[in-house]
Structures are given as C-alpha cells and as structure tokens.
mmCIF file of C-alpha atoms in Angstrom:
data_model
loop_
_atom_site.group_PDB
_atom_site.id
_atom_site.type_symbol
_atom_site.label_atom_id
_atom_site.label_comp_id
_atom_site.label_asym_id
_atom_site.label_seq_id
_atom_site.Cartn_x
_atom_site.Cartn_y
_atom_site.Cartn_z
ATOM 1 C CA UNK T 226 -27.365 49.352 -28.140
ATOM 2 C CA UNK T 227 -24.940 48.656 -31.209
ATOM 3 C CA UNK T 228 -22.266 49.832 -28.711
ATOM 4 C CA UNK T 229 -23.283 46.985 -26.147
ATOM 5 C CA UNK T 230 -23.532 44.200 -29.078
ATOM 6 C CA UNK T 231 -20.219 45.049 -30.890
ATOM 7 C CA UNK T 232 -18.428 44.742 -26.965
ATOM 8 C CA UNK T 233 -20.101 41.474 -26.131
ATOM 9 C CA UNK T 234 -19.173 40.091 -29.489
ATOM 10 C CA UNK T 235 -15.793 41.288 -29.456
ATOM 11 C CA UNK T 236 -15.479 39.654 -25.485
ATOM 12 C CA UNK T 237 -16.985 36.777 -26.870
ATOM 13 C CA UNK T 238 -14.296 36.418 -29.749
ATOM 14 C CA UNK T 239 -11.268 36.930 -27.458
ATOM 15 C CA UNK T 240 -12.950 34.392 -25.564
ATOM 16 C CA UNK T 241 -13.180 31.865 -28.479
ATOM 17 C CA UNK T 242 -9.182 33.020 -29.484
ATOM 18 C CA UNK T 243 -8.477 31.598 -25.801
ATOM 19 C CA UNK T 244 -10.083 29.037 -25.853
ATOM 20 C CA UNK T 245 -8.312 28.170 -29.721
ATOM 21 C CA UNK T 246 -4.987 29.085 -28.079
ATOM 22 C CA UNK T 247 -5.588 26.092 -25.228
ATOM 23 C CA UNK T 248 -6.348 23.944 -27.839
ATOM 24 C CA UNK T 249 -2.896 24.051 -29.402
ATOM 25 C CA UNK T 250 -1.001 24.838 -26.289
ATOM 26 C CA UNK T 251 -2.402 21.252 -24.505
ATOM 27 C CA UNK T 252 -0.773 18.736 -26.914
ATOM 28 C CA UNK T 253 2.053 21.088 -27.161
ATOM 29 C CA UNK T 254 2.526 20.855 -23.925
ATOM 30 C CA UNK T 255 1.197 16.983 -23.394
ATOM 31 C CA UNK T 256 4.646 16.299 -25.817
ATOM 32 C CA UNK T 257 6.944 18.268 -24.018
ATOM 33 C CA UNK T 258 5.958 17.070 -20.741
ATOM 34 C CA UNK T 259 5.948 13.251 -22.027
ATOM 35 C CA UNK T 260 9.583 13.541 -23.695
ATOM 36 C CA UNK T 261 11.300 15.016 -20.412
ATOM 37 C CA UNK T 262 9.909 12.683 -17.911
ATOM 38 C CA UNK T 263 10.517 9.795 -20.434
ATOM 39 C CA UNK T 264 13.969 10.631 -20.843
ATOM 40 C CA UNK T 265 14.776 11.088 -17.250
ATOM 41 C CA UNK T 266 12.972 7.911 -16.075
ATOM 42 C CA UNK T 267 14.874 5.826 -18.841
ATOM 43 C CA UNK T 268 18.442 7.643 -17.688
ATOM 44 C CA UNK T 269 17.024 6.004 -14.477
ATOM 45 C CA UNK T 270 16.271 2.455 -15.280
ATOM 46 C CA UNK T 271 19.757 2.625 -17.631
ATOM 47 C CA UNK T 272 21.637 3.435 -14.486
ATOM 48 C CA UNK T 273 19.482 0.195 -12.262
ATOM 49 C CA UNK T 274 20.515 -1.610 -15.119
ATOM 50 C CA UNK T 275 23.993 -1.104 -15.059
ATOM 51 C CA UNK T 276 23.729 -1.597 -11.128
ATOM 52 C CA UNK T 277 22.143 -5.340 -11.648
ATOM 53 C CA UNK T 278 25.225 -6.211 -14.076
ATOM 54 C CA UNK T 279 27.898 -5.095 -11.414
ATOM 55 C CA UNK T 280 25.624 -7.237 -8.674
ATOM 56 C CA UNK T 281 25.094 -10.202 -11.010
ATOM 57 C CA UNK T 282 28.914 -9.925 -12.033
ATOM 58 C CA UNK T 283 29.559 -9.827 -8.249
ATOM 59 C CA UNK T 284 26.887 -12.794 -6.906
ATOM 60 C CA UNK T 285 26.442 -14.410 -10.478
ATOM 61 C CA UNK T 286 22.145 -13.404 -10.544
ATOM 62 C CA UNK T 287 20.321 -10.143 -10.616
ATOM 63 C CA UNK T 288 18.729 -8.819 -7.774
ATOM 64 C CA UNK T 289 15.214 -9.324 -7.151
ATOM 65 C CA UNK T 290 14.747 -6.410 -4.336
ATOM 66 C CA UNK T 291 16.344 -2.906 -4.337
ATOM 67 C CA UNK T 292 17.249 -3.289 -0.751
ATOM 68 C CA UNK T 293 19.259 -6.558 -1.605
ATOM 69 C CA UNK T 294 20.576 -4.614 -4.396
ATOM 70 C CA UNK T 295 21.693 -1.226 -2.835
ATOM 71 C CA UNK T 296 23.557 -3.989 0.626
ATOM 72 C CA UNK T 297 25.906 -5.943 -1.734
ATOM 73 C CA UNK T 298 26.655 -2.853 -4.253
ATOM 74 C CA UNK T 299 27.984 -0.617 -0.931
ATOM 75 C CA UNK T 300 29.538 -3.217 0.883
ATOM 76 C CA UNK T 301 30.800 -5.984 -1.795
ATOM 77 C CA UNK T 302 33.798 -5.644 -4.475
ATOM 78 C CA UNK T 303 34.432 -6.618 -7.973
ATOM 79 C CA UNK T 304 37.408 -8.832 -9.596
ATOM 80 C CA UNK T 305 38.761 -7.893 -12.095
ATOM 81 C CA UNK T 306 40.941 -9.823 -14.018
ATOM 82 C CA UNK T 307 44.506 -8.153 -15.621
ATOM 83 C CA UNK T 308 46.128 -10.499 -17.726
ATOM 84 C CA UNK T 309 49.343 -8.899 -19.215
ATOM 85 C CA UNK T 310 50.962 -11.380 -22.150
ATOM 86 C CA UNK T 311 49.283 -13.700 -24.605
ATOM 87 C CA UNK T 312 48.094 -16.868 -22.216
ATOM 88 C CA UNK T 313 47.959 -18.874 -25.504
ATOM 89 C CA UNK T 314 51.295 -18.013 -27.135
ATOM 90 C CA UNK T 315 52.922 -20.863 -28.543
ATOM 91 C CA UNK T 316 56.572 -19.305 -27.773
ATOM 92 C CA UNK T 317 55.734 -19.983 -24.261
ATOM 93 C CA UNK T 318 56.097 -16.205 -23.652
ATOM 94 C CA UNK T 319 55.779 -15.725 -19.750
ATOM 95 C CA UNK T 320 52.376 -14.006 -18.990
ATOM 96 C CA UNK T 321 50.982 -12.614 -15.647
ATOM 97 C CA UNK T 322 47.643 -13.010 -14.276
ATOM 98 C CA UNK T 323 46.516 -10.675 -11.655
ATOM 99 C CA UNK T 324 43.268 -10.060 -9.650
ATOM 100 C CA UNK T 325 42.153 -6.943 -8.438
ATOM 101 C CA UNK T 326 39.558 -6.247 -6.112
ATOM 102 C CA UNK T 327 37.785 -2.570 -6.671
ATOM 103 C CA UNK T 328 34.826 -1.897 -4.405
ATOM 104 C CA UNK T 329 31.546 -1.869 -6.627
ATOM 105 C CA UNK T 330 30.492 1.700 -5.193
ATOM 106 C CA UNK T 331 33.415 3.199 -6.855
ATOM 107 C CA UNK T 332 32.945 1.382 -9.881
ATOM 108 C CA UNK T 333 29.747 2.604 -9.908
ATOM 109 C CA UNK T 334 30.293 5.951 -9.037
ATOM 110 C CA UNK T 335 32.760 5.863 -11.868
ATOM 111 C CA UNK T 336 29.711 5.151 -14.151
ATOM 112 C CA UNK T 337 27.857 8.157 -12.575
ATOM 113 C CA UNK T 338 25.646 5.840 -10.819
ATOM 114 C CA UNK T 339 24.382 6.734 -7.845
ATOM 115 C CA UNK T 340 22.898 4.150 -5.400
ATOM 116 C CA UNK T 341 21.542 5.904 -3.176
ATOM 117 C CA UNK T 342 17.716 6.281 -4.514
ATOM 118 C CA UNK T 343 17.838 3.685 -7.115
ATOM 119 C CA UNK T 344 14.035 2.532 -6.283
ATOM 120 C CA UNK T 345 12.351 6.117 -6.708
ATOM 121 C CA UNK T 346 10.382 6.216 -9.982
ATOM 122 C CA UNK T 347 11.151 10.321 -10.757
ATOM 123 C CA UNK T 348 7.924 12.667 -10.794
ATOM 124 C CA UNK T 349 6.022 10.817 -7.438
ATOM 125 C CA UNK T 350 5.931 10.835 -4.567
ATOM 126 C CA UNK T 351 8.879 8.397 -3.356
ATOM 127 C CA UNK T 352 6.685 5.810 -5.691
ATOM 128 C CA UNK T 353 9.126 2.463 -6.699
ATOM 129 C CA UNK T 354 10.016 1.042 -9.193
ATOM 130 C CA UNK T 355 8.404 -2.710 -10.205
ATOM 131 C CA UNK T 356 11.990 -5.326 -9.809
ATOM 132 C CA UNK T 357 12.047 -9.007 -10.011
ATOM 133 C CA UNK T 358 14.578 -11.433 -10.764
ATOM 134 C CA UNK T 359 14.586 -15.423 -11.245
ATOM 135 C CA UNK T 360 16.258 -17.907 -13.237
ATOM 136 C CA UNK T 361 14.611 -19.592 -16.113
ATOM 137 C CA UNK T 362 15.598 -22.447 -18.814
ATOM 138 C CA UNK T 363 16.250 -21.086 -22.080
ATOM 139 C CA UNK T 364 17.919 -23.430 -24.879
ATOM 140 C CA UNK T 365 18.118 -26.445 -22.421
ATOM 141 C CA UNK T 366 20.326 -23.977 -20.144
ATOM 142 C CA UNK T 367 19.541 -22.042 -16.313
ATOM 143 C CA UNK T 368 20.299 -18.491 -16.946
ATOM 144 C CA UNK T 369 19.363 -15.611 -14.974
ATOM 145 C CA UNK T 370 16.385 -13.174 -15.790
ATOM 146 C CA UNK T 371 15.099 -9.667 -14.279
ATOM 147 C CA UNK T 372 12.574 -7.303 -15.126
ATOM 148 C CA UNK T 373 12.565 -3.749 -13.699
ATOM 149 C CA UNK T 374 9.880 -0.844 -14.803
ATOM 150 C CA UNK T 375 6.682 1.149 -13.995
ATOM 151 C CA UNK T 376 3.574 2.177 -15.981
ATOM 152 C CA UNK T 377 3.195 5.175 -17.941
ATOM 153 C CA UNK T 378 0.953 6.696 -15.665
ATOM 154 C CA UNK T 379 2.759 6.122 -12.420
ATOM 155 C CA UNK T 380 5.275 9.172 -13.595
ATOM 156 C CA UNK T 381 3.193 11.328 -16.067
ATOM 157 C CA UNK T 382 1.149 13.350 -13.201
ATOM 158 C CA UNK T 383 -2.058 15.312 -14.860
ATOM 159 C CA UNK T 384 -1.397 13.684 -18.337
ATOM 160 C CA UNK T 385 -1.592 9.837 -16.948
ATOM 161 C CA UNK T 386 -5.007 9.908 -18.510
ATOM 162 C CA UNK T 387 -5.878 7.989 -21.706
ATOM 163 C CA UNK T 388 -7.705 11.031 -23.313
ATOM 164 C CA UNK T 389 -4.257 12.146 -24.185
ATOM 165 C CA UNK T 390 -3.307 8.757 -26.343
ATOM 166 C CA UNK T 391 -5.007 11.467 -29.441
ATOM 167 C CA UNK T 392 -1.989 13.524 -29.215
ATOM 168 C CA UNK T 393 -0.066 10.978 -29.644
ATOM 169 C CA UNK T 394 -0.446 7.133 -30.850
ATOM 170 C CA UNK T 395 1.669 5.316 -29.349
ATOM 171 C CA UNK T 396 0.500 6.601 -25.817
ATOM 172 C CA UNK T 397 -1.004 4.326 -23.341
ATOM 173 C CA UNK T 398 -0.579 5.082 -19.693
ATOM 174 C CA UNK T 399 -0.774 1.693 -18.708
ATOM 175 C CA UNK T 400 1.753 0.480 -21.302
ATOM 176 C CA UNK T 401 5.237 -0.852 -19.320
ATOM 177 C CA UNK T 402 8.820 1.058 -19.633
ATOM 178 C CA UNK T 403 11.427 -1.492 -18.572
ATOM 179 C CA UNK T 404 14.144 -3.177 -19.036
ATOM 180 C CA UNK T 405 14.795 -6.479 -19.263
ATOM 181 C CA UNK T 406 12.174 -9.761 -19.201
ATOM 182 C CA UNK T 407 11.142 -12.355 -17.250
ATOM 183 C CA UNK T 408 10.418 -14.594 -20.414
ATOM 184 C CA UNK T 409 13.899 -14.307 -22.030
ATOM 185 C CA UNK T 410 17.409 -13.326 -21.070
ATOM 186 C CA UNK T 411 17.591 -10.207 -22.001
ATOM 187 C CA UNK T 412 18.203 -6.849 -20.628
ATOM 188 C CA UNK T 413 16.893 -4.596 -23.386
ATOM 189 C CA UNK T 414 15.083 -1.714 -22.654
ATOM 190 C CA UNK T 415 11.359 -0.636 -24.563
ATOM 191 C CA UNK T 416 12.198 2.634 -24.917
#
C-alpha cells in the first residue's frame, strides 16, 4: 500500500513539474512569437511605405488601393533630376541640367522592394493590409495623407487573444501597427 501511495504521489509531482514548466514556457514563448512576427510585419509596412513615396513622387499623392499602387509602380518611371555645376554661381559658371527617366520597378527593386505581394499581411491566410489615402488641410495648405496597417490580432495566430496582454503590457490585439495618418501628414510608423 505505501508502494502504491509513494507512485501516485511521485506521478502526481511530475505532473505538477509539467504543468510549472508550461507555465514559464507560455510567456516565453508568447514573447518570442510576438517579436518575430512584429518585426517581419513592420519590414513589411517599411517596404509599402517606401513604395507610396516612389508613387506619390511619381503621381504627386499616395495611393489609396494596392491594386492602383502595384499598376503605376510596374508600368510608370521616375525623374530624376542631375544637375552638374552650381545653378546659383555668381561667376556665371555654365551648369547642366539633365533628366533621367528610371523605371520605378527597378528603383524599387534596388531598395529590395518587392511589389509583387505588397497587400499580404504575413502569418494569414492571404489577409490585407488596411490602405487609404486622401488629402487634407493642414496649416492653411492641401497636402497629401495615407494610412496603411492591421490589428494586432490579424497576424498573431493562437496568441491574438487578450489573456496574453499579462505577459506583456503594452499588448492589445486590437491596438493598430501602421504607418502614417489620416489626421496629419506624416508617414511615421508606431512601432
């Protein structure tokens, strides 16, 4: 009979040592899991945001669909400007301007940008990004504003519940990550 107690109450402490050992594993885990897709979904809305500059340097706004977005940046070009002297040298120094056109896939591909699944939040299933672009009046002057992001929870699979905000504070699955604002010209990211 001792025999049978001092095996149940050994089974029943290896159970309670696995059930310790989940305990620290989950917001072990919660962290590295929330750091990895975080970082890969911001390397994704840095490289939308450096799309919308080469659009808006192209048509003068930001895009407010990715479709739009993805047409003008395969098929349209940039010009650049090469200006070789000093324009405002009193000597009157002979300058040359030049334009250049460079198509804005291969500037973007020089950027390691690539186009072709811009919309795809990572970690879903083929779920899109939230992008919308207008103009606004801001210091008595029209400029051009766009917003693009996703929820917390759209990308963080098992852990897009709010029961894991006690591993970490600042947690909120339905809190934004995004880049730029439709209340202020900006293109600043939250992250």
């Amino acid at each position: 009979m001792k025999a049978a107690i001092s095996i149940i109450l050994f089974l029943a402490s290896l159970f309670l040592v696995y059930l310790l050992f989940l305990n620290i594993q989950e917001p072990i885990k919660f962290q590295k899991v929330l750091t990895e897709r975080k970082d890969v979904v911001i390397k994704k809305l840095e490289d939308i945001r450096k799309a919308q500059e080469v659009y808006k340097d192209i048509t003068g706004k930001y895009a407010s669909s990715f479709d739009t977005l993805q047409m003008v940046l395969k098929t349209d070009s940039l010009t650049i400007e090469r200006v070789e002297g000093d324009p405002d040298d009193p000597t009157g120094a002979e300058f040359i301007r030049t334009l250049i056109k460079r198509s804005a896939l291969d500037t973007l591909n020089y950027m390691n940008v690539d186009i072709s699944d811009l919309a795809s939040i990572p970690y879903t299933d083929n779920d899109k990004f939230s992008i919308d672009a207008d103009t606004m009046t801001y210091q008595s002057t029209l400029v051009n504003v766009t917003q693009v992001g996703t929820r917390f929870k759209n990308f963080m699979g098992e852990y897009a519940s709010r029961k894991y905000s006690k591993y970490d504070n600042s947690y909120d699955p339905d809190k934004m990550i995004k880049f730029g604002d439709m209340n202020s010209p900006n293109l600043s990211g939250n992250w």
